[in-house]
PDB file of C-alpha atoms in Angstrom:
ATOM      1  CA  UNK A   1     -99.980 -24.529 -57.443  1.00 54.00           C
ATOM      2  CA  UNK A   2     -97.625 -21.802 -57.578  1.00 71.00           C
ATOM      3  CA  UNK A   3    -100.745 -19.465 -57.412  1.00 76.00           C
ATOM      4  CA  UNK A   4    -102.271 -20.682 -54.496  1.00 74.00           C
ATOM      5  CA  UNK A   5     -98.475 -20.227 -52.787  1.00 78.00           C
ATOM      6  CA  UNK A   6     -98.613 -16.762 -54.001  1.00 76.00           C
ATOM      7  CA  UNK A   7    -102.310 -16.249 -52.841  1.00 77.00           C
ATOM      8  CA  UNK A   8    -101.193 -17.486 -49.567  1.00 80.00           C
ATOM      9  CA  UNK A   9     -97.761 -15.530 -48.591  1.00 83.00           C
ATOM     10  CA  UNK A  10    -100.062 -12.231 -50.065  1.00 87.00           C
ATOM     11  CA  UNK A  11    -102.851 -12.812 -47.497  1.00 87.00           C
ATOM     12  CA  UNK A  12     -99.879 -13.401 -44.973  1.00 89.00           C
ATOM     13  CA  UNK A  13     -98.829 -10.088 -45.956  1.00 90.00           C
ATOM     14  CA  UNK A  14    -102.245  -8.359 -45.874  1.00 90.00           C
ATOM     15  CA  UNK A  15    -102.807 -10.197 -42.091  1.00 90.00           C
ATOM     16  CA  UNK A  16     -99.509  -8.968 -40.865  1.00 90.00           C
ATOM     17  CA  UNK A  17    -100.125  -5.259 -41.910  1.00 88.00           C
ATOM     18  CA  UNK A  18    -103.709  -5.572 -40.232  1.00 88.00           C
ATOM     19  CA  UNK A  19    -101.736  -7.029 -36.882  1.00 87.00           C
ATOM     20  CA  UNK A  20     -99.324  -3.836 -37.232  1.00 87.00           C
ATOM     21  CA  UNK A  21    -102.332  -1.536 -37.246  1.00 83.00           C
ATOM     22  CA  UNK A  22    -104.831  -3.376 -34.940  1.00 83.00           C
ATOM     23  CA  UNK A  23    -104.926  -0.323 -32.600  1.00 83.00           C
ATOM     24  CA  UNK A  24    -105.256   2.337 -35.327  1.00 79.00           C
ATOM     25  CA  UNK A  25    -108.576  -0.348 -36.179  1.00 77.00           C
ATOM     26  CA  UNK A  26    -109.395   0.263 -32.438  1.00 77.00           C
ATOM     27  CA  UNK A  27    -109.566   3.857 -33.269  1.00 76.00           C
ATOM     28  CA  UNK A  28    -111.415   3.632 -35.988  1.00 71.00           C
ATOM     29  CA  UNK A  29    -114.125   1.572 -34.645  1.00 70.00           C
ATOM     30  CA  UNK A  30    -114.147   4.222 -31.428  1.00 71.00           C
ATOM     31  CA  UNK A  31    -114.155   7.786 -33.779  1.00 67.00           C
ATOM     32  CA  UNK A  32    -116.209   6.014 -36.783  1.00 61.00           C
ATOM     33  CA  UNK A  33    -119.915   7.151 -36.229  1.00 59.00           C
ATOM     34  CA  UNK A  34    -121.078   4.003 -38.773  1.00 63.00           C
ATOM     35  CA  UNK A  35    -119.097   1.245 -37.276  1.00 68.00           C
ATOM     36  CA  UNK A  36    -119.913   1.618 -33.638  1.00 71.00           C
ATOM     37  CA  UNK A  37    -122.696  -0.792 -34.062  1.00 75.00           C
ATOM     38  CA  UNK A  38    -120.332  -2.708 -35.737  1.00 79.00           C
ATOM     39  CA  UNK A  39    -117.877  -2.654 -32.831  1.00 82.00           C
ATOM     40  CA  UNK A  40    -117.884  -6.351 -31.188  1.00 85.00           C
ATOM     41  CA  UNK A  41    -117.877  -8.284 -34.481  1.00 88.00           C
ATOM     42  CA  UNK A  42    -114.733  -5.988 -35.599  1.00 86.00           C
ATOM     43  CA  UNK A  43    -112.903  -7.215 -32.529  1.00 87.00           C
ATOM     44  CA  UNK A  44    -113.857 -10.393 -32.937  1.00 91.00           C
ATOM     45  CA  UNK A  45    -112.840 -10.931 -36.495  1.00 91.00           C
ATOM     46  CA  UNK A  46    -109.350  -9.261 -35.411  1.00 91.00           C
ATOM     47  CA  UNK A  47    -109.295 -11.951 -33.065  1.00 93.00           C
ATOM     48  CA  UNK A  48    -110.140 -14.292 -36.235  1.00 94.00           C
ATOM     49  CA  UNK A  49    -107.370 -12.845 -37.959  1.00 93.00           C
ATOM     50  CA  UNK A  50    -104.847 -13.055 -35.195  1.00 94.00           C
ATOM     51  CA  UNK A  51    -105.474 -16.510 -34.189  1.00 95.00           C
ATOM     52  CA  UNK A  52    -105.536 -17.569 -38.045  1.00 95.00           C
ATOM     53  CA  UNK A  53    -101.736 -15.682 -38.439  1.00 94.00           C
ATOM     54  CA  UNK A  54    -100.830 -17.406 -35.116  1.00 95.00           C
ATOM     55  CA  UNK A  55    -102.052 -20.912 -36.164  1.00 95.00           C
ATOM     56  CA  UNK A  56    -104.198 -21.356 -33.381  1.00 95.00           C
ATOM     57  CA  UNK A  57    -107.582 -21.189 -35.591  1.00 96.00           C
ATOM     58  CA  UNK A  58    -106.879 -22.732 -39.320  1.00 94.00           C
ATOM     59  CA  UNK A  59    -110.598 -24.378 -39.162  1.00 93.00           C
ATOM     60  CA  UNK A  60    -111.948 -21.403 -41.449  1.00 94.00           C
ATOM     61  CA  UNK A  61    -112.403 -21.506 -45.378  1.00 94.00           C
ATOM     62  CA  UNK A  62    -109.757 -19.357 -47.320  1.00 92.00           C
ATOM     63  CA  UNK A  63    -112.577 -17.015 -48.956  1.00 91.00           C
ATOM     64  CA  UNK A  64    -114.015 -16.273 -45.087  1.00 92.00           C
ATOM     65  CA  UNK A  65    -110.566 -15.339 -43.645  1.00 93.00           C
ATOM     66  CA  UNK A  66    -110.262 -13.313 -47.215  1.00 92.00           C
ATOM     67  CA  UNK A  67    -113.506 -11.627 -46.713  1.00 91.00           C
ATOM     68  CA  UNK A  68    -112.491 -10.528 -43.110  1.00 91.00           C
ATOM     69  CA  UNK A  69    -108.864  -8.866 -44.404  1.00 92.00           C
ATOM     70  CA  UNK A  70    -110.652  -7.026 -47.234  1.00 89.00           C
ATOM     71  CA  UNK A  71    -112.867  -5.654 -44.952  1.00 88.00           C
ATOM     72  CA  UNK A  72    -110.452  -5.075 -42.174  1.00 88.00           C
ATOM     73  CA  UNK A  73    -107.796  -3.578 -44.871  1.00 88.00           C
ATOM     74  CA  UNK A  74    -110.593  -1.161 -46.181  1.00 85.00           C
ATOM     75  CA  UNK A  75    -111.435   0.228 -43.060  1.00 80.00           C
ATOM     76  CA  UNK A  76    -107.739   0.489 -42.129  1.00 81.00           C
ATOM     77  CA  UNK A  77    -107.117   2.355 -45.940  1.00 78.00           C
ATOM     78  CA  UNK A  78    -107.787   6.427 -45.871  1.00 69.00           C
ATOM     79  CA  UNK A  79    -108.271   6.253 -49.708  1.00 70.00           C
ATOM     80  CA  UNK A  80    -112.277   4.619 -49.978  1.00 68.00           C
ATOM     81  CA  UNK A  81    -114.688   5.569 -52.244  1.00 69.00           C
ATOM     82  CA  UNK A  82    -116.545   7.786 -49.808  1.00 72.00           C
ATOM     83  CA  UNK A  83    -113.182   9.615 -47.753  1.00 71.00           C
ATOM     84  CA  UNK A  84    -113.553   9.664 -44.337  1.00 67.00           C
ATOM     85  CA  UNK A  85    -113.411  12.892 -43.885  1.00 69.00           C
ATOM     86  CA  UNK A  86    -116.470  13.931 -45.141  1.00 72.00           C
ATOM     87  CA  UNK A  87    -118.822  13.899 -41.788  1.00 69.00           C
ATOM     88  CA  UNK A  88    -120.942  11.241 -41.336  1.00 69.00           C
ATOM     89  CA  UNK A  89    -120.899  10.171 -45.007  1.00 73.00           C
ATOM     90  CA  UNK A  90    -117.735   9.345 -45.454  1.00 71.00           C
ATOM     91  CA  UNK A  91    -118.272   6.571 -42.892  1.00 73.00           C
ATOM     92  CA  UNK A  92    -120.980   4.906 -44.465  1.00 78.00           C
ATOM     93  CA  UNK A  93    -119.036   3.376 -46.798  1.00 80.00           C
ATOM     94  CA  UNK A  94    -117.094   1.948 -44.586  1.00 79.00           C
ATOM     95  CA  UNK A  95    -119.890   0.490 -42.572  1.00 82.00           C
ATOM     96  CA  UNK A  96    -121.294  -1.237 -45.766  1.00 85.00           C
ATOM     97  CA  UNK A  97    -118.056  -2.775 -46.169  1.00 86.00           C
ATOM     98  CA  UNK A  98    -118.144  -4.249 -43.147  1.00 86.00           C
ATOM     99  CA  UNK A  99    -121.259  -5.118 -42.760  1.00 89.00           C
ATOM    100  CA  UNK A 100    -121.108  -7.163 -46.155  1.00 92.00           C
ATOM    101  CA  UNK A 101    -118.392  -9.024 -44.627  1.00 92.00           C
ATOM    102  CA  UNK A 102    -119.757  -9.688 -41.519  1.00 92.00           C
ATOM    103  CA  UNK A 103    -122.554 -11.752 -43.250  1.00 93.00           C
ATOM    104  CA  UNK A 104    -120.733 -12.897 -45.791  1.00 92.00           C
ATOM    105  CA  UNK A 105    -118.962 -14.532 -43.030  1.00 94.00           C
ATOM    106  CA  UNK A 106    -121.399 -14.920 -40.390  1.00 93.00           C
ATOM    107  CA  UNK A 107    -121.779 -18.918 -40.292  1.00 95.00           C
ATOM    108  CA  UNK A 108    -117.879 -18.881 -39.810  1.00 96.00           C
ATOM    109  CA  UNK A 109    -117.546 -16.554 -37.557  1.00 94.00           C
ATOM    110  CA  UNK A 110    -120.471 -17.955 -35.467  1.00 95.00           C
ATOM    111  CA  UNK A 111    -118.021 -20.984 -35.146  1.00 96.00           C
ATOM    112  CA  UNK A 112    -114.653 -18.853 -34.320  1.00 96.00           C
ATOM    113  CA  UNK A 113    -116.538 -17.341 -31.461  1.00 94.00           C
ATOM    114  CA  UNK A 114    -118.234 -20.894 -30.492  1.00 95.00           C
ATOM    115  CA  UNK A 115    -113.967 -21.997 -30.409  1.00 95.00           C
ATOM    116  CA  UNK A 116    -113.121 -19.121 -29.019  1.00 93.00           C
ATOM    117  CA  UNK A 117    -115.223 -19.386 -25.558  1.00 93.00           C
ATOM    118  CA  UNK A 118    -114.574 -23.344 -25.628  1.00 92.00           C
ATOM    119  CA  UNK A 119    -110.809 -22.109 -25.395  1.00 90.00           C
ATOM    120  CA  UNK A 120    -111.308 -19.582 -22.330  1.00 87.00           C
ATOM    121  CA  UNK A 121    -113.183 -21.979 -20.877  1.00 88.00           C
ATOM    122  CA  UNK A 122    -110.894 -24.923 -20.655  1.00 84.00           C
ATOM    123  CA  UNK A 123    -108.172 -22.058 -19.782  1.00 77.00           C
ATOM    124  CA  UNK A 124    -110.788 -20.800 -16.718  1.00 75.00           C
ATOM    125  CA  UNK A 125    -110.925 -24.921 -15.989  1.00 75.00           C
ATOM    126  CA  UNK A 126    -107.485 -25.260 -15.861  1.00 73.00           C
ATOM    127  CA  UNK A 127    -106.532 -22.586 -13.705  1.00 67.00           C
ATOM    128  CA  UNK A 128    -109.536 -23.467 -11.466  1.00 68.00           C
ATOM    129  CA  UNK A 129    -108.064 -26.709 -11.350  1.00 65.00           C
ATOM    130  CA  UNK A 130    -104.368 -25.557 -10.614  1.00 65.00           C
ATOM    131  CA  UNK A 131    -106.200 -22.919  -7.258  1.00 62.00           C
ATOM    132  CA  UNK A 132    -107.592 -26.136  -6.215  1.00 64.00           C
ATOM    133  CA  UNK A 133    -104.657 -28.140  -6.509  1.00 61.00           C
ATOM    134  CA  UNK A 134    -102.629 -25.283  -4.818  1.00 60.00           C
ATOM    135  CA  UNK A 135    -104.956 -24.639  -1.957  1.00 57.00           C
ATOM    136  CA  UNK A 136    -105.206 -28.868  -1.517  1.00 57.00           C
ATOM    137  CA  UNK A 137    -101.418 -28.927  -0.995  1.00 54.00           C
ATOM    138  CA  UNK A 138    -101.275 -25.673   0.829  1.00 55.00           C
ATOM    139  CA  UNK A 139    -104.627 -26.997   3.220  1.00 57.00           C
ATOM    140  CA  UNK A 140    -102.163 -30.821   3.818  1.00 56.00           C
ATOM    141  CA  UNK A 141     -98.984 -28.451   4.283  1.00 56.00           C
ATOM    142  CA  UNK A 142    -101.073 -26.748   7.454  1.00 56.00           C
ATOM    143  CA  UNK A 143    -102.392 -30.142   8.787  1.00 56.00           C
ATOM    144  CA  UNK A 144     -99.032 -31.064   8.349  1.00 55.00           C
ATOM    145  CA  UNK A 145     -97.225 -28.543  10.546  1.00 52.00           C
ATOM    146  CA  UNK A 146    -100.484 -28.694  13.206  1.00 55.00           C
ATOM    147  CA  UNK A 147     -99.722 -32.571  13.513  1.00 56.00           C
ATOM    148  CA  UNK A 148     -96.073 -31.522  14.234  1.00 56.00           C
ATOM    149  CA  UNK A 149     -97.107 -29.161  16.754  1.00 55.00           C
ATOM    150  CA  UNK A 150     -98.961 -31.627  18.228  1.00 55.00           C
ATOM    151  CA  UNK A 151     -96.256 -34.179  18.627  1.00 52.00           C
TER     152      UNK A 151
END
């Protein structure tokens, strides 16, 4: 039990770091000749990652939101097998990396995404709903003061 705990307030640790350097992972993704293609997924699993730190998304297995640090932590870490510095080469590794762990985690992610757009729509919905409910009160307000002038 004590393992799991310590498994746990590690990956904490690893998710915060990636939070710290989300836009260094921005730039990255934009300089990084091998992960362009790569681009949307990458912002989508730091979405993943952020909403999983944030409690919002928990409905992911532990070796998914695992997969998705690795990868995110080895893209963030200068030191890889193939440095990035080397043109175009030293990017590849980084875009195997990834991609492994994009479908390693593709099923899951599928789902994150599927939540995610469920979410901004019922947020679209609602505020949709609140203009309505706004512009209702605002159209009785002008009947309102017409009926006074009226009178």
């Amino acid at each position: 039990m004590a393992d799991k705990e310590k498994d746990n307030k590690s990956l904490l640790d690893n998710i915060k770091l990636i939070l710290s350097k989300e836009d260094s992972i921005k730039d990255q993704v934009d300089k990084d000749r091998g992960l362009e293609r790569y681009a949307k997924d990458l912002m989508l699993l730091m979405s993943l990652v952020k909403d999983y730190y944030q409690g919002n998304y928990r409905n992911i297995p532990y070796k998914t939101i695992s997969a998705a640090v690795v990868g995110l932590l080895y893209v963030l870490n200068p030191i890889d097998i193939i440095p990035d510095f080397i043109p175009f080469i030293g990017q590849v590794d980084d875009a195997l990396v990834i991609g492994f762990c994009l479908r390693l985690m593709e099923k899951d992610l599928n789902k994150y995404k599927a939540w995610k757009n469920e979410q901004s729509m019922s947020k679209d919905s609602m505020f949709k709903d609140d203009a309505n409910s706004e512009g209702k009160a605002s159209d009785n307000k002008d009947k309102n003061v017409k009926d006074k002038k009226k009178s």
